XYZ file of C-alpha atoms in Angstrom:
603
model
C -3.104 17.377 31.456
C -0.348 14.770 31.082
C 2.110 16.139 28.449
C 2.632 12.653 27.076
C -1.112 12.365 26.540
C -0.829 15.491 24.390
C 2.109 13.911 22.567
C 0.073 10.820 21.876
C -2.682 12.914 20.330
C -0.191 14.820 18.197
C 1.426 11.595 17.028
C -2.022 10.329 16.144
C -2.308 13.312 13.818
C 1.067 12.555 12.227
C -0.228 9.378 10.657
C -3.997 9.768 10.842
C -4.538 9.383 7.105
C -2.664 6.118 6.878
C -5.490 4.451 5.006
C -4.352 6.367 1.906
C -0.774 5.263 2.408
C 1.940 6.034 4.955
C 3.044 9.565 5.676
C 6.687 8.791 5.000
C 9.765 10.918 4.570
C 13.064 9.914 3.005
C 16.346 10.322 4.890
C 19.506 12.035 3.821
C 21.455 9.606 5.970
C 20.404 5.987 5.679
C 19.852 3.216 8.184
C 20.979 -0.327 7.470
C 18.406 -3.049 6.936
C 19.044 -6.778 7.239
C 18.958 -9.186 4.364
C 15.972 -11.438 4.056
C 16.215 -14.811 5.730
C 14.429 -16.685 2.948
C 15.995 -19.507 0.956
C 17.827 -18.244 -2.133
C 18.431 -21.562 -3.836
C 16.698 -22.661 -7.010
C 15.923 -19.296 -8.554
C 15.504 -19.195 -12.334
C 14.984 -15.547 -13.191
C 16.469 -13.185 -15.708
C 17.657 -9.786 -14.526
C 14.884 -7.222 -14.044
C 14.463 -4.947 -17.061
C 13.356 -1.346 -16.725
C 10.690 -0.707 -19.366
C 9.435 2.767 -18.498
C 9.981 5.395 -15.840
C 8.436 8.670 -14.747
C 10.264 11.588 -16.296
C 10.863 15.051 -14.837
C 7.760 17.136 -15.492
C 8.460 20.383 -13.661
C 11.314 22.737 -12.721
C 11.844 23.729 -9.105
C 13.770 26.831 -8.046
C 12.785 27.038 -4.384
C 9.766 26.860 -2.124
C 7.190 29.449 -3.096
C 9.055 30.547 -6.213
C 7.672 30.464 -9.732
C 8.438 27.281 -11.643
C 11.020 27.996 -14.339
C 10.328 26.886 -17.888
C 11.092 23.293 -18.737
C 12.181 20.667 -18.313
C 14.902 20.796 -19.454
C 15.524 23.377 -16.761
C 17.859 26.258 -17.532
C 17.376 27.466 -13.968
C 16.480 25.563 -10.832
C 16.409 21.762 -10.845
C 14.180 19.219 -12.491
C 11.437 17.581 -10.443
C 9.450 14.396 -11.013
C 5.968 14.584 -9.489
C 4.539 11.219 -10.584
C 5.600 8.852 -7.797
C 3.478 5.669 -7.818
C 2.603 3.317 -10.645
C -0.513 2.692 -8.638
C -3.074 0.675 -10.632
C -2.240 -1.720 -13.493
C -4.058 -4.352 -15.579
C -3.156 -6.429 -18.650
C -5.460 -6.809 -21.668
C -3.785 -9.174 -24.108
C -0.370 -7.780 -24.923
C -1.184 -4.316 -23.564
C -0.661 -3.038 -20.033
C -2.998 -0.273 -18.882
C -1.887 1.717 -15.857
C -2.222 4.995 -13.992
C -0.121 6.972 -11.562
C -0.263 8.953 -8.350
C 1.704 12.194 -7.888
C 3.540 13.377 -4.754
C 1.749 10.785 -2.673
C 3.781 11.479 0.461
C 2.993 15.220 0.318
C -0.714 14.648 -0.281
C -1.126 12.200 2.565
C 0.904 14.312 4.976
C -1.093 17.420 4.081
C -4.454 15.719 4.388
C -3.494 14.044 7.667
C -1.793 16.928 9.422
C -3.514 19.897 7.844
C 0.109 20.881 7.479
C 0.889 24.130 5.659
C 4.583 24.311 6.568
C 6.695 23.454 3.504
C 9.433 20.834 3.831
C 12.566 20.394 1.739
C 15.471 17.944 1.780
C 17.752 16.312 -0.776
C 15.126 13.720 -1.716
C 11.822 15.546 -1.850
C 9.963 18.799 -1.421
C 6.403 19.512 -0.267
C 5.362 23.127 -0.850
C 1.746 22.976 0.323
C 0.144 26.437 0.169
C 3.339 28.022 -1.149
C 3.159 26.078 -4.416
C 2.329 27.854 -7.633
C -0.604 25.446 -8.034
C -2.131 26.683 -4.776
C -1.474 30.317 -5.645
C -3.133 29.965 -9.046
C -6.096 28.136 -7.527
C -7.054 29.940 -4.320
C -10.027 27.615 -3.872
C -7.564 24.706 -3.408
C -6.747 24.117 0.269
C -3.053 24.684 1.040
C -2.704 21.084 2.184
C -3.345 20.016 -1.419
C -0.851 22.391 -2.995
C 1.369 19.505 -4.129
C -1.419 17.750 -5.961
C -0.798 17.117 -9.640
C -3.200 15.266 -11.944
C -2.667 11.546 -12.385
C -1.451 10.273 -15.726
C -2.744 7.310 -17.728
C -0.701 5.048 -19.992
C -0.597 1.916 -22.089
C 2.484 -0.175 -22.676
C 2.601 -2.611 -25.620
C 4.634 -5.569 -24.393
C 5.368 -6.734 -27.954
C 6.476 -3.454 -29.532
C 7.739 -2.053 -26.211
C 5.924 1.201 -26.853
C 4.697 3.457 -24.052
C 1.673 5.584 -24.995
C 0.214 8.275 -22.767
C -3.590 8.424 -22.676
C -3.959 11.421 -20.371
C -4.751 13.905 -23.130
C -7.664 11.787 -24.349
C -9.359 12.345 -20.998
C -8.515 16.041 -20.805
C -9.772 16.692 -24.337
C -13.022 14.738 -23.979
C -14.921 17.365 -21.980
C -14.530 19.855 -19.182
C -16.239 17.386 -16.869
C -13.768 14.615 -17.722
C -10.801 16.943 -17.344
C -12.071 18.127 -13.963
C -12.506 14.541 -12.741
C -8.924 13.724 -13.670
C -7.723 16.947 -12.051
C -9.437 16.014 -8.782
C -8.379 12.350 -8.641
C -5.793 11.757 -5.914
C -4.319 8.834 -7.853
C -5.210 5.943 -10.139
C -5.159 3.345 -7.390
C -7.010 0.484 -9.108
C -7.231 -0.957 -12.609
C -9.065 -3.880 -14.201
C -10.405 -4.950 -17.566
C -13.098 -7.208 -18.998
C -15.276 -7.385 -22.101
C -13.054 -5.013 -24.064
C -13.199 -2.283 -21.401
C -10.361 -1.118 -19.125
C -11.424 0.678 -15.936
C -8.897 2.833 -14.078
C -9.672 4.940 -11.046
C -9.071 5.974 -7.499
C -10.145 8.218 -4.641
C -11.014 11.810 -5.442
C -9.674 14.706 -3.391
C -13.023 14.823 -1.634
C -14.904 11.762 -0.369
C -15.717 9.867 -3.559
C -14.210 7.680 -6.296
C -13.566 8.581 -9.944
C -13.414 5.918 -12.684
C -12.172 6.295 -16.274
C -13.008 3.795 -19.055
C -11.165 2.870 -22.256
C -11.804 0.520 -25.173
C -9.029 -2.081 -24.985
C -9.534 -3.069 -28.631
C -9.142 0.390 -30.139
C -7.561 2.392 -27.319
C -10.415 4.911 -27.465
C -11.551 6.781 -24.379
C -15.098 5.870 -23.302
C -15.760 8.377 -20.538
C -15.643 8.859 -16.764
C -17.968 8.660 -13.781
C -17.936 9.876 -10.197
C -19.227 7.542 -7.471
C -20.071 9.718 -4.441
C -21.092 6.827 -2.206
C -17.594 5.303 -2.179
C -14.412 6.750 -0.692
C -11.775 4.287 -1.870
C -11.043 1.567 -4.405
C -7.946 -0.634 -4.463
C -8.284 -3.696 -6.690
C -10.244 -5.503 -9.398
C -10.283 -9.209 -10.192
C -11.859 -11.418 -12.857
C -13.745 -14.457 -11.607
C -15.428 -16.749 -14.078
C -17.248 -14.593 -16.576
C -17.316 -11.332 -14.611
C -15.189 -8.480 -13.289
C -15.338 -7.547 -9.601
C -14.013 -4.582 -7.590
C -13.490 -4.011 -3.886
C -14.438 -0.592 -2.480
C -14.775 1.275 0.788
C -17.826 3.304 1.774
C -17.530 6.770 3.306
C -14.544 9.081 3.690
C -11.432 7.159 2.637
C -13.590 4.027 2.717
C -13.528 3.990 6.505
C -17.180 3.189 7.219
C -17.643 -0.252 5.650
C -17.023 -2.132 2.404
C -18.642 -3.552 -0.700
C -17.631 -5.876 -3.492
C -19.078 -4.742 -6.818
C -19.793 -6.804 -9.918
C -19.332 -4.979 -13.187
C -22.512 -5.087 -15.258
C -21.303 -2.724 -17.935
C -20.314 -2.706 -21.587
C -18.499 -0.436 -24.023
C -21.677 1.563 -24.447
C -22.353 1.728 -20.689
C -19.038 1.141 -18.888
C -20.054 2.268 -15.396
C -22.832 -0.150 -14.421
C -22.221 -2.103 -11.189
C -24.215 -4.198 -8.745
C -23.370 -4.755 -5.079
C -22.566 -8.414 -4.385
C -20.955 -8.130 -0.917
C -21.706 -6.111 2.200
C -18.657 -6.126 4.460
C -18.051 -4.357 7.784
C -14.703 -2.990 6.543
C -13.404 -1.733 3.207
C -12.298 -4.392 0.741
C -8.606 -4.351 -0.140
C -7.414 -7.133 -2.462
C -9.496 -9.828 -4.169
C -8.726 -13.208 -5.713
C -10.457 -16.399 -6.847
C -9.817 -19.612 -4.930
C -11.576 -22.919 -5.472
C -14.749 -21.477 -6.929
C -15.186 -18.538 -4.578
C -13.939 -14.973 -4.281
C -11.831 -14.143 -1.249
C -11.236 -10.592 -0.051
C -8.854 -9.045 2.441
C -9.970 -5.948 4.343
C -8.590 -2.811 5.957
C -9.801 -1.750 9.420
C -12.239 1.053 10.123
C -11.562 4.724 10.720
C -8.886 5.960 13.111
C -11.616 7.225 15.436
C -12.893 3.682 15.811
C -9.390 2.233 16.236
C -8.576 4.577 19.095
C -12.071 4.795 20.548
C -13.088 3.976 24.110
C -13.773 0.307 23.321
C -10.477 -0.254 21.503
C -9.030 -2.195 24.399
C -11.948 -4.615 24.630
C -11.218 -8.318 24.325
C -13.624 -8.960 21.472
C -12.384 -7.630 18.115
C -14.604 -5.098 16.350
C -16.461 -6.146 13.229
C -14.183 -3.980 11.101
C -10.919 -5.615 12.205
C -8.746 -6.712 9.265
C -9.941 -10.097 8.065
C -10.211 -12.577 5.210
C -13.737 -12.964 3.818
C -15.103 -15.763 1.619
C -17.960 -15.407 -0.848
C -20.719 -17.903 -1.525
C -19.859 -20.371 -4.324
C -19.706 -18.696 -7.725
C -21.599 -21.619 -9.233
C -24.513 -21.493 -6.800
C -27.722 -20.165 -8.345
C -27.209 -17.653 -11.138
C -23.645 -17.643 -12.520
C -21.162 -15.621 -10.523
C -22.048 -13.413 -7.574
C -25.298 -11.461 -7.570
C -27.143 -9.071 -5.235
C -28.749 -11.967 -3.398
C -25.226 -13.071 -2.362
C -24.347 -9.741 -0.747
C -25.061 -10.841 2.821
C -23.785 -14.386 2.381
C -20.053 -13.731 2.792
C -18.262 -15.462 5.671
C -15.308 -14.257 7.687
C -12.820 -17.139 7.745
C -9.896 -15.503 9.576
C -8.965 -12.252 11.284
C -5.768 -10.849 12.732
C -6.772 -11.462 16.361
C -6.075 -15.141 15.674
C -2.379 -14.191 15.644
C -1.870 -10.844 17.391
C -2.151 -11.132 21.213
C -2.463 -7.390 21.902
C -6.067 -6.366 21.132
C -5.172 -2.710 20.531
C -2.280 -3.449 18.172
C -4.546 -5.897 16.331
C -6.865 -3.027 15.409
C -4.034 -1.300 13.521
C -3.338 -4.271 11.243
C -4.442 -4.228 7.628
C -4.349 -7.033 5.083
C -2.912 -6.762 1.591
C -2.128 -9.116 -1.263
C -3.600 -12.592 -1.519
C -3.458 -15.355 -4.133
C -4.486 -18.955 -4.795
C -1.493 -21.268 -5.208
C -0.983 -25.015 -4.978
C -4.393 -25.691 -3.478
C -3.932 -23.046 -0.760
C -4.986 -19.438 -0.320
C -2.026 -17.225 0.651
C -2.228 -13.761 2.226
C -0.156 -11.294 4.235
C -0.449 -8.383 6.637
C 0.259 -4.652 6.279
C 1.611 -2.331 8.978
C 1.788 1.413 8.411
C 4.874 2.677 10.292
C 3.979 3.970 13.759
C 0.234 3.457 13.317
C -0.046 0.780 16.020
C 2.043 3.015 18.283
C -0.307 5.957 17.842
C -3.416 3.854 18.376
C -1.957 2.295 21.521
C -0.932 5.639 22.998
C -4.398 7.018 22.410
C -5.882 4.146 24.454
C -3.108 3.873 27.075
C -1.175 7.199 27.223
C 2.415 6.651 28.427
C 3.117 8.100 31.881
C 6.787 8.972 31.210
C 9.543 8.651 28.631
C 10.371 5.088 29.690
C 6.768 4.089 29.056
C 6.891 5.977 25.757
C 9.976 3.977 24.712
C 8.301 0.728 25.733
C 5.219 1.542 23.659
C 7.331 2.421 20.616
C 9.301 -0.823 20.738
C 6.497 -3.192 21.687
C 4.004 -2.029 19.068
C 6.294 -2.644 16.064
C 5.218 -5.418 13.698
C 6.652 -6.784 10.461
C 4.552 -8.579 7.870
C 3.349 -12.085 8.615
C 2.452 -14.524 5.823
C -0.270 -17.201 6.000
C -1.923 -19.864 3.934
C -5.115 -21.819 4.422
C -7.470 -24.381 2.914
C -10.852 -26.032 3.484
C -12.314 -22.690 4.544
C -15.621 -22.672 6.357
C -15.521 -26.403 7.095
C -14.560 -28.507 10.097
C -11.315 -29.249 8.260
C -10.248 -25.597 7.892
C -6.521 -25.287 8.469
C -4.457 -22.090 8.649
C -0.643 -22.191 8.554
C 1.627 -19.355 9.669
C 4.472 -19.385 7.140
C 6.471 -16.353 8.290
C 5.830 -14.772 11.671
C 6.488 -14.968 15.405
C 5.787 -17.500 18.132
C 5.539 -14.701 20.713
C 4.639 -11.018 20.535
C 4.483 -8.341 23.246
C 1.073 -7.497 24.656
C 0.087 -4.816 27.142
C -1.677 -5.587 30.414
C -3.133 -2.359 31.859
C -3.777 -4.066 35.206
C -0.167 -5.191 35.720
C 2.104 -3.529 38.301
C -0.828 -2.524 40.474
C -2.584 -0.763 37.635
C 0.480 0.997 36.201
C 0.453 -1.354 33.216
C 3.252 -3.416 31.699
C 4.280 -5.219 28.525
C 5.011 -8.952 28.424
C 5.552 -11.516 25.696
C 2.547 -13.666 24.946
C 2.186 -16.664 22.683
C 0.655 -16.318 19.244
C -0.221 -20.014 19.602
C 1.495 -20.645 16.283
C 4.933 -21.642 15.060
C 6.028 -20.237 11.694
C 6.583 -22.984 9.189
C 9.345 -21.306 7.195
C 10.842 -18.325 9.015
C 10.538 -15.083 10.989
C 8.231 -12.160 10.326
C 9.164 -9.870 7.457
C 10.998 -12.729 5.746
C 13.734 -11.846 8.267
C 13.675 -8.089 7.497
C 11.930 -6.143 10.298
C 11.358 -3.186 7.934
C 9.173 -5.197 5.557
C 5.906 -3.568 6.555
C 3.519 -4.135 3.600
C 2.547 -7.324 1.824
C 1.604 -5.111 -1.084
C 0.824 -7.647 -3.804
C 0.841 -11.365 -4.654
C 0.614 -12.901 -8.135
C 1.070 -16.374 -9.624
C 3.209 -16.643 -12.756
C 5.067 -19.561 -14.336
C 4.211 -21.944 -11.519
C 5.501 -19.571 -8.814
C 3.794 -17.360 -6.269
C 5.451 -13.932 -6.161
C 5.179 -11.704 -3.083
C 6.083 -8.001 -3.320
C 6.641 -5.874 -0.227
C 7.202 -2.351 0.964
C 10.464 -1.924 2.913
C 10.654 1.327 4.899
C 14.304 1.001 6.029
C 15.417 3.913 3.813
C 12.820 6.120 5.474
C 13.273 5.073 9.072
C 15.902 7.462 10.373
C 14.347 10.614 8.968
C 10.888 9.438 10.002
C 12.184 9.099 13.545
C 13.633 12.620 13.477
C 10.495 14.167 12.007
C 8.198 12.427 14.472
C 10.368 13.290 17.477
C 10.577 16.933 16.400
C 6.802 17.099 15.948
C 6.335 15.783 19.483
C 9.136 17.787 21.100
C 10.949 14.601 22.132
C 14.624 14.111 22.828
C 17.118 13.028 20.110
C 17.443 9.705 21.918
C 13.767 9.019 21.348
C 14.213 9.969 17.693
C 16.801 7.223 17.435
C 14.444 4.837 19.218
C 11.767 5.518 16.617
C 14.215 4.710 13.801
C 15.567 1.459 15.211
C 12.395 0.223 16.931
C 11.730 -2.488 14.302
C 15.216 -3.907 14.860
C 14.832 -3.893 18.633
C 11.424 -5.504 18.324
C 12.996 -8.251 16.219
C 15.699 -8.819 18.831
C 18.472 -7.316 16.697
C 21.261 -5.163 18.044
C 20.892 -1.663 16.648
C 23.885 -0.730 14.549
C 24.931 -4.343 14.029
C 23.331 -4.687 10.611
C 25.298 -5.315 7.407
C 25.646 -2.849 4.533
C 22.345 -1.149 3.748
C 19.894 -2.966 1.513
C 17.114 -0.512 0.766
C 14.132 -0.850 -1.525
C 11.043 -3.041 -1.722
C 11.615 -6.806 -1.629
C 10.451 -9.547 -3.991
C 10.104 -13.202 -2.994
C 8.747 -16.282 -4.748
C 7.311 -19.570 -3.529
C 8.273 -22.264 -6.017
C 6.272 -24.965 -4.240
C 3.795 -25.131 -1.352
C 6.273 -27.389 0.448
C 9.281 -25.062 0.281
C 10.228 -21.731 1.848
C 10.126 -18.615 -0.268
C 13.058 -17.826 -2.508
C 14.600 -14.364 -2.368
C 14.416 -12.762 -5.813
C 15.497 -9.210 -4.921
C 15.838 -7.011 -1.831
C 16.973 -3.748 -3.466
C 13.899 -2.279 -5.122
C 14.618 -4.177 -8.358
C 17.744 -2.138 -9.040
C 16.703 1.207 -7.511
C 16.762 1.464 -3.720
C 14.514 4.537 -3.865
C 11.769 2.132 -5.030
C 10.563 1.510 -1.494
C 7.715 -0.755 -2.586
C 6.379 -3.102 -5.245
C 2.920 -1.607 -5.478
C 1.448 -4.058 -7.983
C 2.270 -6.998 -10.227
C 0.659 -8.388 -13.393
C 1.436 -11.825 -14.838
C 1.824 -12.843 -18.473
C 2.725 -16.526 -18.529
C 6.016 -16.837 -16.635
C 6.704 -13.100 -16.978
C 5.805 -10.608 -14.261
C 5.368 -6.869 -14.789
C 5.979 -4.821 -11.662
C 4.771 -1.304 -10.853
C 7.016 0.469 -8.354
C 6.384 3.173 -5.734
C 9.053 5.879 -5.473
C 8.094 9.395 -4.208
C 11.570 11.008 -4.213
C 10.598 13.938 -6.411
C 13.929 15.808 -6.323
C 16.093 12.830 -7.220
C 16.362 13.549 -10.951
C 20.105 14.006 -11.567
C 21.430 11.080 -13.652
C 25.027 12.181 -13.059
C 25.107 11.751 -9.286
C 25.550 8.521 -7.355
C 21.899 8.354 -6.258
C 19.247 6.663 -8.413
C 16.302 8.637 -9.718
C 12.878 9.152 -8.209
C 9.477 8.502 -9.753
C 7.478 5.409 -10.689
C 9.001 2.558 -12.679
C 7.606 -0.250 -14.827
C 9.821 -3.344 -14.638
C 9.689 -6.707 -16.405
C 10.969 -9.873 -14.771
C 11.141 -12.958 -16.954
C 10.880 -16.342 -15.284
C 11.582 -19.772 -16.703
């Protein structure tokens, strides 16, 4: 068997679970990332203010060793397990949010079935050597770094952070067990005096937890075995809606649910959309709900028909609901099969295999347009492409690495579903590489092909090739904010880890790290001083390019992404993703790891 075919299969395993989030590792030596190319004029923002941050919650003395007492830690070092402020919603002056712990370890373990512990200056994953795994022999070693999510409220007027976790744990054994087995609180929404927070369970289901937003009381929990993922809620008219995925990790298909509950029965839902792929983000635009989707399972992406010209039904797309005002108010079960796909990524991406690895993220209604953006898990398109067209040698391997890299592209549209529908590419590329398996007498070759579009405002990634997630959009104070994930801080170590896993040369490790730059036509090593951390941009008008608000993780470059945003008038509250669990020393020259809650005032 071709050894590079084996390598392709192994690399597929490295990032197979990417639907739960990238399997990313942080470097000890950093790689420079370019500044964004967006317009920086006309900003009117105060400095970001850190409101709350994950605190060290464990002491670490070495892989496989007992955890010393603390923190504070008399022996060993402090560790912060809670890494993502994952789901957040605002009810009046109160923010409700939940976290995810050691997300990079969990996703790596679940993807790779990896039981080999890893340790560097930024993070540790103990897997089966953890004390948690040893005390719970029924827990698979790959889940040894799991820690229960935590739930909080933050009063924006009194600036008081209140933890709600103990209310769940004390309610009943069943409630405590549900929290213990929740991989992370990925989604949050509120309506009718009820806040719902939940996420995927460690198995193949979803757990939801309900609270009374008027009194702060805990209302109970529920497991939903038919769903495998949940990402976002939105309020449309007089109802709350949620997007979910069906099956393991939501990979089979998707639904949009309408909440039919109350304080006395907080877990009643009806299905109001049947989609061929799991729903990601939701928003209201001109009297309809629009949803972005994630593609199907990795098996489908890399299956025997993945190179076909016609995109599969589960390809990432934008879907439009029937009018909310048609028939009974809002969306109802009779509307479930009436949703219309109004755009999919094959309208932009010329390579049909790479197109299957795209996902879609944040979207928002602004200035009469619907805006949305793409998401690209590092190396996922590479793995999918190699599974369909295994490289014949190292040169072909290098070509696949470079030509499958994509940065986020940003779009807007209007008049959906009519003869006057118009889609604008705001940030993206006029040409992208596509693979022709019949070229060179059947040996196959890459060549640039037109996307048949010209970006209105600038290049993909807002000029930063490491901007790989359009994680969230929100409108506040007359501006449309766009928050990204920037994986530049992770790139070099990710290249080393992947190359080592595949038994590749150090040169190919470097190629993996700088592939986004090469794909963007940049000279590797020619970048300015490093600018790490998730990026924040704002459109101040539909007629103007985006303004750069921040490209440094809002003051902490270990914040590699802006996972969510909530608006309150002109003010935006940001929940950050930061999985560097060993970065807890306030006296060194490196910022600290763990989630952050940040306020940005606009005017």
